Each structure stands twice: as structure tokens, then as C-alpha cells.
Amino acid sequence: MTLPELTPAQRTEVELLARGKAEKSRTLRELNLPETPESAHTLLLRLGLWSEARTPYADRLGVTLGHLTLDVPDFAPEERLDLTHLGAYAIDDEGNRDPDDAVGIEPLEGGLTRLWVHVADVAALVPPDSPLDLEARARGATLYLPDQTIGMLPDALVEKTGLGLHETMPALSISLDLDADGNADAVDVALTTVRVTRLTYQGAQARLEAGEEPFVTLARLARASQELRESEGALSIDLPEVRIKADEHGATVTPLPKPEMRFVVQECMTLAGWAAAIYADDHDIPLPFATQADPSREVRGDGLGVQWARRKTLARTRFQPSPGPHSGMGLDLYAQATSPMRRYLDLVVHQQLRAALTGREPLDGRAVAAHIAQATLNADATRQAERLSRKHHTLRYAAAQPEREWEAVVVDRRGPQATLLIPELAYDLPLSTPAPVGTTLRVRLVDVNLPALSMRARTV
């Protein structure tokens, strides 16, 4: 068909529909095109009015794309435990701009080691129902898109609270006294002052491989903790992960390396969430406790097909103001407590713990439940916008390499239809093939359709 030139009014009409801000478009109807956001998106691309870099998914889901600019207060003087004599390390991916947790150890008598997990004391500057708190609750979580990051809280707050951004920093610190087998003898929570060094995962891994402390001890404690949790039914899912970056000129998809120190940090954060939940339960503090039902079935074995099937058995994590078991973690109670800059419910955990530590009355269970309901709804939209935007830019990356052959693994079957997983893209798509689960195929990716977020695989 011959493409028309749209008047400004027609362009506005079509753009609104493409962004999910309108239900119908007279212009599309007159062009005999379906009145859908995908058709509007297709038309705008064909007319050159939108570039392939444009992603409308956050708009469609009602996710805020504006940066928060509310005023951020300074830390008020208060009594804190001075831990600046202990080493602490904020270990993140290269380029991370919101360092909100750090780890360290303290040797104790009797063969015990105190694991310290320090977390940025965001709640000191964001009390419940303050303007910053209300805005963070409305967003639910920081929005991480391949081409930009929209913080749940202002950049100025990250600058004031981020661990390792200044010589010493206030923190809310969670401790566990662990024996050599990873058993916890005691847990505690305290307001502290810490001195933090920032490292990349690669930098920390190099120091672990060189036999340096505290990395060797941290790795030993993490392995022991994982073994204990697995004995209680914890499930480890090991599927490919990628980093996606995009701009007007194109997109890149890079497999995410998995050095041991990445697992070590993740295990320390899990232990911190467990300890925070224990502390709150012991002190009758309502929190957004994270719970998960038992898997729908048991899946044994290894390989990508098994990992894929195991993930599908997991129930969704639910949040409630009273403790309950988290099956996937292998823990009798758990709370996410280490990302208060990025996840609103982590911030609520900190607000509740801080209230108890400073002699104020925490929110009651009913208020916590209300916060859970609102923040979960908003965070779900944020995560969906992230997922769709990542898929969009993955398609851009694939479309730019039409002759490239990709390695793909059959991870599932339903009759004649199989699901392929391309590890280099962490991307799955259907293919009609008799190949059994676990088979590795060579494929080309064809018929990329950005508005429909679809493409096909063709075996080579």
C-alpha cells in the first residue's frame, strides 16, 4: 500500500494508540489497518516517524518515565555503632551506580565468624508516608531499561546514601554469627557507621583466586549456607543471563559472566534477608515477609532442559505481613532486605526495623499489608515494562545480524512444537522440530517483527 503523509492531528492520534493511551484510531480504520497499538507502532516505523529504538511498553503499562526530583534531607545526628575499623566491600557489576549493600566479616571467639551485611540506610531519609515514600510506593521499584534507568528515588538520595560513595557512610547492618558449617548462632540488626570499598565482581573474583581475605572466608561461608539450604529443599536455577544495552544506533546483548563471587554475594544477601526476618519475628515487627509455596513437582537431573523445567515448577513469591516458609529458598522465613534504593518493599522492611531500633512504633500489620498491595501492583508493571523492552532490543540486536548462526537448545516440547533457548541471548522461541529436549541445534533468526515482539527460528 502507498503510505500517506499524516497530518499533525493524525500523527498524534496514531502515536497515542501506539503508546496505549487511546482505544481506537480513525486514521488506522481509514487505512484499513487493525486498530491496535501494534498496528499503530508498525505504521509509525514504516513512515519513519518512530525509530526502532523507540519502546512504548512503559507508557502502555502506565509506568512513570519521569525522573524524581523531590528534595532529599540530610542525615540527622543519631547514635550509631562504629564499624569503620572493619573492612566492608560493595561488590557489583561494572558501571553500577546505586551501591546499596556491602559485605564483610569479623572473627569471633569459639570458632564463630560474624558475617556483616551492610545496607544503605535509605529509611533514615525516607520515613513512612513522607513525599519521598509516597512517590517510591507509587513506582514500586526502579525501572531498568536497556537505554535508561528511572530511579524509584531521586539520584540525589543515591548520592547521599550509596555505600562506598563517601569515606564513611551510615548504614543499617545485619549480622549473623556463623559456625564453620554455616549454622547461625545469633542474628542482630543495628544502625552503624561503615567504611566501604567498591569492587566489581571480576575484581573480587581475582582477590578470591589469589587467596585474599575476607573473600576466602566469605566464599566458604556461602558454600556452607547453600548446602544447608539445599538440605532443606532450596532449589538453584542456573539459566543464561545477559546484559542488554541500547541507544539510537543499535543494541548489544552480552552474556553475563558468573564468577563465584556473584554467587557469594547473592548468598550473603539471602542470609541477610533470613536474619532480618528472624529479628523481626523475635521482636513482633510486621514486615513484608516473602513466602513461596512448594514446587508443583520434583525435577531431577541437570542441563538447560532440566533447569527450564525446574523453574516452571516454582510458584510465585508472595508477600504478607506475617512470616511463612519460602520453599525456593529452603528457609522457614525470609524478607528481602538489601535493596531499599531499588525495591519499595525492601524500603518498608528498613522503615519497620529502624522504627523498632529507635524506639518508635512500627506500622501495624494492616498498614504493611496495604503497602504490599499497592507496591506489588506497581512493581509488577515495572517488571513487565522491563521484560518487554529487553525483548524489543534483543530483537533489534538479532535483526542486525540476519546471516548469523546461533546455537539453540531444545528445553521443552508440546507435541510437534518445541521451545528453543538461545543461551547467548537468554531468549526463547518456538520451533516445529522432532528434536528431543536437550538437543543442540544451529538456527538463523528470521522474520523479526518489532511491534509484535516476535521472530522465528529456522534450522541451518
Short mmCIF file of C-alpha atoms in Angstrom, two decimals:
data_model
loop_
_atom_site.label_atom_id
_atom_site.label_comp_id
_atom_site.label_asym_id
_atom_site.label_seq_id
_atom_site.Cartn_x
_atom_site.Cartn_y
_atom_site.Cartn_z
CA MET A 1 0.00 0.00 0.00
CA THR A 2 1.09 3.60 -0.55
CA LEU A 3 1.91 5.19 2.77
CA PRO A 4 0.17 8.50 3.41
CA GLU A 5 1.62 11.60 5.00
CA LEU A 6 -0.05 12.03 8.34
CA THR A 7 -1.29 15.42 9.46
CA PRO A 8 -0.12 16.52 12.94
CA ALA A 9 -3.53 15.58 14.34
CA GLN A 10 -3.41 12.13 12.71
CA ARG A 11 0.13 11.57 13.93
CA THR A 12 -0.88 12.43 17.48
CA GLU A 13 -3.83 10.06 17.23
CA VAL A 14 -1.70 7.18 15.97
CA GLU A 15 1.09 7.82 18.49
CA LEU A 16 -1.39 7.81 21.36
CA LEU A 17 -2.69 4.43 20.27
CA ALA A 18 0.86 3.07 19.83
CA ARG A 19 1.62 4.17 23.39
CA GLY A 20 -1.56 2.56 24.69
CA LYS A 21 -3.13 5.92 25.50
CA ALA A 22 -6.14 5.55 23.18
CA GLU A 23 -8.54 2.73 22.36
CA LYS A 24 -9.25 3.47 18.69
CA SER A 25 -7.76 5.31 15.73
CA ARG A 26 -9.87 6.68 12.90
CA THR A 27 -6.70 7.02 10.81
CA LEU A 28 -5.94 3.30 11.03
CA ARG A 29 -9.55 2.49 10.24
CA GLU A 30 -9.43 4.68 7.13
CA LEU A 31 -6.24 2.87 6.06
CA ASN A 32 -7.97 -0.47 6.56
CA LEU A 33 -5.49 -1.42 9.31
CA PRO A 34 -6.35 -3.06 12.64
CA GLU A 35 -6.95 -0.50 15.37
CA THR A 36 -4.32 -1.91 17.73
CA PRO A 37 -1.20 -0.48 19.40
CA GLU A 38 0.90 -2.91 17.35
CA SER A 39 -0.57 -1.68 14.04
CA ALA A 40 -0.03 1.93 15.10
CA HIS A 41 3.57 1.10 16.03
CA THR A 42 4.09 -0.59 12.64
CA LEU A 43 2.74 2.42 10.76
CA LEU A 44 4.92 4.86 12.68
CA LEU A 45 8.01 2.76 11.91
CA ARG A 46 7.14 2.49 8.20
CA LEU A 47 6.59 6.23 7.95
CA GLY A 48 9.90 6.90 9.70
CA LEU A 49 8.13 8.82 12.47
CA TRP A 50 9.48 6.43 15.12
CA SER A 51 12.89 4.79 15.11
CA GLU A 52 13.45 1.16 16.03
CA ALA A 53 14.96 2.40 19.29
CA ARG A 54 11.55 3.64 20.47
CA THR A 55 9.90 1.39 23.07
CA PRO A 56 6.26 2.14 24.06
CA TYR A 57 5.82 -0.54 26.73
CA ALA A 58 6.28 1.55 29.87
CA ASP A 59 3.69 4.00 28.53
CA ARG A 60 1.25 1.20 27.77
CA LEU A 61 1.61 -0.18 31.29
CA GLY A 62 1.30 3.19 32.99
CA VAL A 63 4.86 3.12 34.33
CA THR A 64 6.34 6.50 35.17
CA LEU A 65 9.23 7.55 32.92
CA GLY A 66 9.98 10.84 34.66
CA HIS A 67 12.99 11.20 36.93
CA LEU A 68 12.14 12.03 40.53
CA THR A 69 13.37 15.44 41.68
CA LEU A 70 11.95 15.81 45.20
CA ASP A 71 14.20 17.35 47.83
CA VAL A 72 16.29 14.91 49.85
CA PRO A 73 17.06 15.70 53.52
CA ASP A 74 20.45 15.22 55.15
CA PHE A 75 21.18 12.54 57.74
CA ALA A 76 20.25 13.67 61.24
CA PRO A 77 22.77 13.05 64.05
CA GLU A 78 21.97 9.85 65.96
CA GLU A 79 23.74 7.17 67.91
CA ARG A 80 25.35 4.51 65.72
CA LEU A 81 27.65 1.55 66.20
CA ASP A 82 31.07 2.45 64.75
CA LEU A 83 32.26 -0.34 62.45
CA THR A 84 34.73 1.71 60.44
CA HIS A 85 37.60 -0.48 61.71
CA LEU A 86 36.18 -3.49 59.84
CA GLY A 87 36.65 -3.99 56.10
CA ALA A 88 33.48 -3.91 54.01
CA TYR A 89 33.06 -4.37 50.27
CA ALA A 90 30.27 -3.28 47.93
CA ILE A 91 30.60 -5.76 45.04
CA ASP A 92 28.60 -5.04 41.89
CA ASP A 93 28.64 -5.23 38.12
CA GLU A 94 30.92 -2.74 36.43
CA GLY A 95 29.11 0.55 35.92
CA ASN A 96 26.68 0.04 38.80
CA ARG A 97 25.53 3.45 40.05
CA ASP A 98 23.42 2.57 43.11
CA PRO A 99 25.58 0.57 45.55
CA ASP A 100 23.14 -0.29 48.31
CA ASP A 101 24.79 -3.26 50.03
CA ALA A 102 28.23 -4.37 51.23
CA VAL A 103 29.66 -7.44 52.95
CA GLY A 104 32.39 -8.10 55.49
CA ILE A 105 33.40 -10.45 58.30
CA GLU A 106 34.52 -10.21 61.92
CA PRO A 107 36.31 -13.18 63.56
CA LEU A 108 34.81 -14.18 66.93
CA GLU A 109 35.90 -16.49 69.72
CA GLY A 110 34.85 -20.14 69.72
CA GLY A 111 35.36 -20.68 66.00
CA LEU A 112 32.50 -18.37 65.02
CA THR A 113 32.58 -15.78 62.25
CA ARG A 114 30.29 -12.77 62.24
CA LEU A 115 29.00 -12.05 58.75
CA TRP A 116 28.11 -8.40 58.31
CA VAL A 117 25.77 -7.30 55.54
CA HIS A 118 25.59 -3.51 55.49
CA VAL A 119 22.73 -1.85 53.63
CA ALA A 120 22.34 1.82 52.71
CA ASP A 121 20.25 3.49 55.41
CA VAL A 122 17.68 4.86 52.98
CA ALA A 123 14.89 4.75 55.58
CA ALA A 124 16.73 7.39 57.62
CA LEU A 125 15.87 9.88 54.86
CA VAL A 126 12.58 8.33 53.69
CA PRO A 127 10.19 7.84 56.63
CA PRO A 128 6.75 6.27 56.07
CA ASP A 129 4.21 8.47 54.27
CA SER A 130 6.73 11.22 53.53
CA PRO A 131 6.61 12.68 49.99
CA LEU A 132 9.59 10.52 49.01
CA ASP A 133 7.96 7.42 50.45
CA LEU A 134 4.65 8.04 48.66
CA GLU A 135 6.40 8.54 45.33
CA ALA A 136 8.54 5.40 45.80
CA ARG A 137 5.41 3.41 46.69
CA ALA A 138 3.67 4.67 43.54
CA ARG A 139 6.59 3.41 41.44
CA GLY A 140 7.16 0.17 43.32
CA ALA A 141 10.70 -0.34 42.03
CA THR A 142 13.45 1.25 39.98
CA LEU A 143 12.86 0.82 36.24
CA TYR A 144 15.89 -0.69 34.48
CA LEU A 145 15.59 -0.33 30.70
CA PRO A 146 18.34 -1.12 28.19
CA ASP A 147 18.61 2.56 27.25
CA GLN A 148 17.96 4.29 30.57
CA THR A 149 17.34 3.83 34.28
CA ILE A 150 14.46 5.57 36.06
CA GLY A 151 15.05 5.53 39.80
CA MET A 152 12.41 4.74 42.38
CA LEU A 153 14.06 7.50 44.41
CA PRO A 154 15.97 10.64 43.35
CA ASP A 155 19.57 10.44 42.17
CA ALA A 156 20.43 12.86 44.98
CA LEU A 157 19.33 10.26 47.52
CA VAL A 158 21.55 7.62 45.90
CA GLU A 159 24.45 10.05 46.12
CA LYS A 160 23.81 10.66 49.83
CA THR A 161 23.20 7.05 50.89
CA GLY A 162 25.17 4.84 48.45
CA LEU A 163 27.77 2.71 50.20
CA GLY A 164 31.32 3.49 49.12
CA LEU A 165 30.44 6.84 47.56
CA HIS A 166 31.92 8.65 50.57
CA GLU A 167 34.72 7.78 53.00
CA THR A 168 32.33 6.69 55.75
CA MET A 169 28.60 6.11 55.48
CA PRO A 170 25.58 5.49 57.70
CA ALA A 171 24.12 2.01 57.26
CA LEU A 172 21.57 -0.40 58.61
CA SER A 173 23.65 -3.50 59.25
CA ILE A 174 22.52 -7.10 59.64
CA SER A 175 24.80 -9.62 61.33
CA LEU A 176 24.86 -13.40 61.64
CA ASP A 177 27.25 -15.31 63.91
CA LEU A 178 28.02 -18.44 61.87
CA ASP A 179 29.93 -21.61 62.70
CA ALA A 180 32.15 -23.43 60.21
CA ASP A 181 29.16 -25.40 58.88
CA GLY A 182 27.10 -22.27 58.21
CA ASN A 183 24.76 -22.62 61.18
CA ALA A 184 23.63 -19.32 62.73
CA ASP A 185 24.30 -18.95 66.46
CA ALA A 186 22.80 -15.44 66.66
CA VAL A 187 21.43 -12.65 64.45
CA ASP A 188 21.17 -8.92 65.07
CA VAL A 189 20.33 -5.62 63.37
CA ALA A 190 21.96 -2.28 64.17
CA LEU A 191 22.34 1.29 62.93
CA THR A 192 26.02 1.69 62.09
CA THR A 193 28.73 3.78 60.51
CA VAL A 194 30.83 1.85 57.99
CA ARG A 195 33.81 2.30 55.69
CA VAL A 196 33.17 0.63 52.35
CA THR A 197 35.39 -0.20 49.37
CA ARG A 198 33.71 -0.69 45.99
CA LEU A 199 34.74 -3.61 43.78
CA THR A 200 33.48 -5.23 40.59
CA TYR A 201 32.65 -8.94 40.59
CA GLN A 202 35.71 -9.52 38.43
CA GLY A 203 37.92 -7.61 40.86
CA ALA A 204 36.57 -9.50 43.86
CA GLN A 205 36.95 -12.80 41.98
CA ALA A 206 40.62 -12.05 41.30
CA ARG A 207 41.19 -11.42 45.00
CA LEU A 208 39.38 -14.67 45.89
CA GLU A 209 41.53 -16.64 43.45
CA ALA A 210 44.63 -15.01 44.95
CA GLY A 211 43.60 -16.39 48.35
CA GLU A 212 42.90 -13.00 49.93
CA GLU A 213 40.68 -12.40 52.92
CA PRO A 214 37.85 -11.76 53.58
CA PHE A 215 36.93 -13.23 50.19
CA VAL A 216 38.11 -16.76 51.02
CA THR A 217 36.09 -16.83 54.25
CA LEU A 218 33.05 -15.27 52.57
CA ALA A 219 33.15 -17.97 49.87
CA ARG A 220 33.47 -20.73 52.48
CA LEU A 221 30.51 -19.41 54.47
CA ALA A 222 28.43 -19.01 51.31
CA ARG A 223 29.06 -22.60 50.20
CA ALA A 224 28.18 -23.93 53.65
CA SER A 225 24.99 -21.84 53.71
CA GLN A 226 23.91 -23.08 50.29
CA GLU A 227 24.46 -26.70 51.32
CA LEU A 228 22.30 -26.18 54.41
CA ARG A 229 19.51 -24.57 52.41
CA GLU A 230 19.62 -27.29 49.75
CA SER A 231 19.26 -29.88 52.51
CA GLU A 232 16.02 -28.06 53.41
CA GLY A 233 14.74 -28.19 49.82
CA ALA A 234 16.16 -24.99 48.31
CA LEU A 235 16.26 -25.01 44.51
CA SER A 236 19.04 -23.46 42.45
CA ILE A 237 18.05 -22.39 38.94
CA ASP A 238 21.00 -21.85 36.59
CA LEU A 239 19.81 -20.38 33.30
CA PRO A 240 21.69 -17.98 30.99
CA GLU A 241 21.61 -14.28 31.84
CA VAL A 242 22.57 -11.36 29.62
CA ARG A 243 23.21 -7.64 29.83
CA ILE A 244 21.30 -5.61 27.23
CA LYS A 245 22.34 -2.08 26.28
CA ALA A 246 20.68 0.09 23.64
CA ASP A 247 20.65 3.56 22.12
CA GLU A 248 19.50 5.19 18.89
CA HIS A 249 22.29 3.49 16.94
CA GLY A 250 21.61 -0.10 17.94
CA ALA A 251 21.53 -2.68 20.71
CA THR A 252 24.02 -5.13 22.20
CA VAL A 253 23.37 -8.34 24.12
CA THR A 254 26.26 -9.68 26.17
CA PRO A 255 26.23 -12.93 28.17
CA LEU A 256 26.60 -12.18 31.86
CA PRO A 257 29.68 -13.82 33.39
CA LYS A 258 29.06 -15.82 36.55
CA PRO A 259 32.18 -15.73 38.69
CA GLU A 260 31.93 -17.44 42.07
CA MET A 261 31.85 -14.07 43.83
CA ARG A 262 28.50 -13.33 42.21
CA PHE A 263 27.10 -16.43 43.93
CA VAL A 264 28.87 -15.47 47.17
CA VAL A 265 27.27 -12.02 47.27
CA GLN A 266 23.84 -13.44 46.40
CA GLU A 267 24.13 -15.99 49.23
CA CYS A 268 25.16 -13.27 51.69
CA MET A 269 22.09 -11.24 50.68
CA THR A 270 19.91 -14.31 51.18
CA LEU A 271 21.36 -14.79 54.66
CA ALA A 272 20.72 -11.13 55.44
CA GLY A 273 17.07 -11.49 54.42
CA TRP A 274 16.72 -14.57 56.60
CA ALA A 275 18.34 -12.81 59.58
CA ALA A 276 16.16 -9.70 59.16
CA ALA A 277 13.06 -11.92 59.14
CA ILE A 278 14.19 -13.77 62.27
CA TYR A 279 14.91 -10.49 64.06
CA ALA A 280 11.51 -9.08 63.10
CA ASP A 281 9.70 -12.26 64.14
CA ASP A 282 11.52 -12.32 67.50
CA HIS A 283 10.56 -8.68 68.14
CA ASP A 284 6.98 -8.87 66.77
CA ILE A 285 7.69 -6.42 63.94
CA PRO A 286 5.35 -6.75 60.91
CA LEU A 287 7.33 -6.88 57.66
CA PRO A 288 6.61 -7.68 54.02
CA PHE A 289 7.72 -11.29 54.58
CA ALA A 290 8.43 -13.14 51.32
CA THR A 291 6.81 -16.59 51.06
CA GLN A 292 6.64 -19.28 48.40
CA ALA A 293 4.63 -22.48 48.17
CA ASP A 294 6.25 -25.85 47.47
CA PRO A 295 7.13 -26.69 43.84
CA SER A 296 4.36 -28.29 41.82
CA ARG A 297 6.56 -31.33 41.15
CA GLU A 298 10.11 -32.59 41.57
CA VAL A 299 12.51 -32.32 38.62
CA ARG A 300 15.79 -34.23 38.82
CA GLY A 301 18.88 -34.00 36.67
CA ASP A 302 20.93 -31.29 35.04
CA GLY A 303 21.21 -29.42 31.76
CA LEU A 304 19.29 -26.47 30.35
CA GLY A 305 16.14 -28.51 29.74
CA VAL A 306 16.06 -29.60 33.37
CA GLN A 307 16.74 -26.07 34.64
CA TRP A 308 13.94 -24.78 32.41
CA ALA A 309 11.51 -27.40 33.69
CA ARG A 310 12.53 -26.79 37.31
CA ARG A 311 11.86 -23.08 37.03
CA LYS A 312 8.36 -23.76 35.73
CA THR A 313 7.57 -25.75 38.90
CA LEU A 314 8.13 -22.74 41.14
CA ALA A 315 5.20 -20.78 42.50
CA ARG A 316 5.32 -17.00 42.54
CA THR A 317 6.80 -15.33 45.62
CA ARG A 318 4.07 -13.74 47.72
CA PHE A 319 4.41 -11.03 50.34
CA GLN A 320 2.46 -10.91 53.60
CA PRO A 321 2.82 -9.08 56.95
CA SER A 322 3.42 -12.30 58.91
CA PRO A 323 6.20 -14.88 58.43
CA GLY A 324 5.84 -18.06 56.39
CA PRO A 325 8.14 -20.53 54.63
CA HIS A 326 9.89 -19.75 51.36
CA SER A 327 10.24 -23.09 49.59
CA GLY A 328 12.58 -22.00 46.82
CA MET A 329 14.99 -20.52 49.36
CA GLY A 330 14.74 -23.52 51.68
CA LEU A 331 14.03 -21.14 54.57
CA ASP A 332 11.34 -21.14 57.24
CA LEU A 333 11.01 -17.35 56.96
CA TYR A 334 12.53 -14.67 54.75
CA ALA A 335 12.32 -10.98 53.85
CA GLN A 336 14.00 -9.10 51.02
CA ALA A 337 16.09 -6.53 52.88
CA THR A 338 19.12 -5.49 50.82
CA SER A 339 17.80 -3.19 48.06
CA PRO A 340 15.91 -0.28 49.69
CA MET A 341 17.03 2.10 46.92
CA ARG A 342 15.53 -0.11 44.22
CA ARG A 343 12.60 -2.08 45.68
CA TYR A 344 9.88 -0.41 47.71
CA LEU A 345 9.11 -3.43 49.89
CA ASP A 346 12.79 -3.60 50.91
CA LEU A 347 12.40 0.03 51.98
CA VAL A 348 9.37 -0.90 54.09
CA VAL A 349 11.48 -3.61 55.77
CA HIS A 350 14.04 -0.95 56.67
CA GLN A 351 11.41 1.52 57.88
CA GLN A 352 9.97 -1.12 60.19
CA LEU A 353 13.34 -2.26 61.55
CA ARG A 354 14.50 1.33 62.01
CA ALA A 355 11.34 2.22 63.93
CA ALA A 356 11.97 -0.64 66.37
CA LEU A 357 15.65 0.24 66.74
CA THR A 358 14.92 3.90 67.53
CA GLY A 359 12.05 3.30 69.94
CA ARG A 360 9.24 4.35 67.62
CA GLU A 361 6.10 2.36 66.88
CA PRO A 362 6.36 0.37 63.62
CA LEU A 363 3.38 0.24 61.24
CA ASP A 364 0.85 -2.42 62.17
CA GLY A 365 0.17 -5.48 60.04
CA ARG A 366 -2.84 -3.91 58.33
CA ALA A 367 -0.81 -0.89 57.16
CA VAL A 368 2.03 -3.14 55.95
CA ALA A 369 -0.49 -5.26 54.02
CA ALA A 370 -1.85 -2.14 52.32
CA HIS A 371 1.67 -1.08 51.32
CA ILE A 372 2.34 -4.57 49.98
CA ALA A 373 -0.79 -4.49 47.82
CA GLN A 374 -0.07 -1.10 46.28
CA ALA A 375 3.67 -1.56 45.77
CA THR A 376 3.33 -5.09 44.35
CA LEU A 377 0.86 -3.91 41.71
CA ASN A 378 3.14 -1.05 40.66
CA ALA A 379 6.31 -3.14 40.75
CA ASP A 380 4.64 -5.80 38.59
CA ALA A 381 4.00 -3.19 35.90
CA THR A 382 7.62 -2.03 36.16
CA ARG A 383 8.98 -5.55 35.75
CA GLN A 384 6.67 -6.18 32.78
CA ALA A 385 7.86 -2.97 31.09
CA GLU A 386 11.45 -4.10 31.65
CA ARG A 387 10.78 -7.56 30.22
CA LEU A 388 9.08 -6.24 27.07
CA SER A 389 11.73 -3.55 26.49
CA ARG A 390 14.53 -6.11 26.88
CA LYS A 391 12.78 -8.36 24.39
CA HIS A 392 12.38 -5.45 21.95
CA HIS A 393 16.08 -4.61 22.00
CA THR A 394 17.08 -8.27 21.79
CA LEU A 395 15.08 -8.44 18.55
CA ARG A 396 16.88 -5.32 17.30
CA TYR A 397 20.22 -6.99 18.03
CA ALA A 398 19.20 -10.20 16.25
CA ALA A 399 17.72 -8.36 13.24
CA ALA A 400 21.03 -6.56 12.69
CA GLN A 401 22.72 -9.97 12.13
CA PRO A 402 20.41 -11.82 9.70
CA GLU A 403 23.10 -14.25 8.48
CA ARG A 404 24.42 -15.19 11.89
CA GLU A 405 24.00 -18.76 13.08
CA TRP A 406 23.03 -19.21 16.72
CA GLU A 407 23.35 -22.21 18.98
CA ALA A 408 19.96 -23.15 20.45
CA VAL A 409 18.94 -25.85 22.91
CA VAL A 410 15.57 -27.62 22.96
CA VAL A 411 14.30 -27.06 26.52
CA ASP A 412 10.65 -28.11 26.23
CA ARG A 413 8.22 -29.95 23.98
CA ARG A 414 4.45 -29.83 23.45
CA GLY A 415 3.52 -32.29 20.71
CA PRO A 416 5.26 -31.29 17.45
CA GLN A 417 6.17 -27.87 18.86
CA ALA A 418 9.41 -27.35 20.76
CA THR A 419 10.72 -24.42 22.80
CA LEU A 420 14.26 -23.36 21.91
CA LEU A 421 16.52 -21.41 24.25
CA ILE A 422 19.35 -19.38 22.70
CA PRO A 423 21.89 -19.08 25.54
CA GLU A 424 23.81 -16.16 24.00
CA LEU A 425 20.59 -14.10 24.01
CA ALA A 426 18.83 -15.70 27.01
CA TYR A 427 15.89 -15.76 24.61
CA ASP A 428 13.33 -18.49 23.95
CA LEU A 429 11.08 -19.03 20.95
CA PRO A 430 9.00 -21.84 19.39
CA LEU A 431 10.08 -24.17 16.60
CA SER A 432 8.41 -27.14 14.93
CA THR A 433 11.01 -29.92 15.20
CA PRO A 434 11.12 -33.57 16.27
CA ALA A 435 14.37 -32.97 18.21
CA PRO A 436 14.11 -34.16 21.84
CA VAL A 437 14.72 -31.99 24.92
CA GLY A 438 18.42 -31.37 25.39
CA THR A 439 19.26 -31.34 21.66
CA THR A 440 21.52 -28.55 20.44
CA LEU A 441 20.58 -27.04 17.07
CA ARG A 442 22.06 -24.37 14.78
CA VAL A 443 19.48 -21.77 13.76
CA ARG A 444 19.09 -18.48 11.95
CA LEU A 445 16.63 -15.87 13.26
CA VAL A 446 14.19 -14.57 10.64
CA ASP A 447 11.02 -12.51 10.24
CA VAL A 448 11.80 -10.13 13.08
CA ASN A 449 8.71 -8.04 13.87
CA LEU A 450 9.40 -5.36 16.48
CA PRO A 451 5.81 -4.15 17.00
CA ALA A 452 4.61 -7.72 17.53
CA LEU A 453 7.72 -8.61 19.56
CA SER A 454 8.16 -11.77 17.52
CA MET A 455 10.67 -13.60 15.34
CA ARG A 456 11.08 -17.14 14.00
CA ALA A 457 13.93 -19.59 14.11
CA ARG A 458 14.96 -21.62 11.05
CA THR A 459 17.30 -24.57 11.44
CA VAL A 460 20.53 -24.46 9.46
#
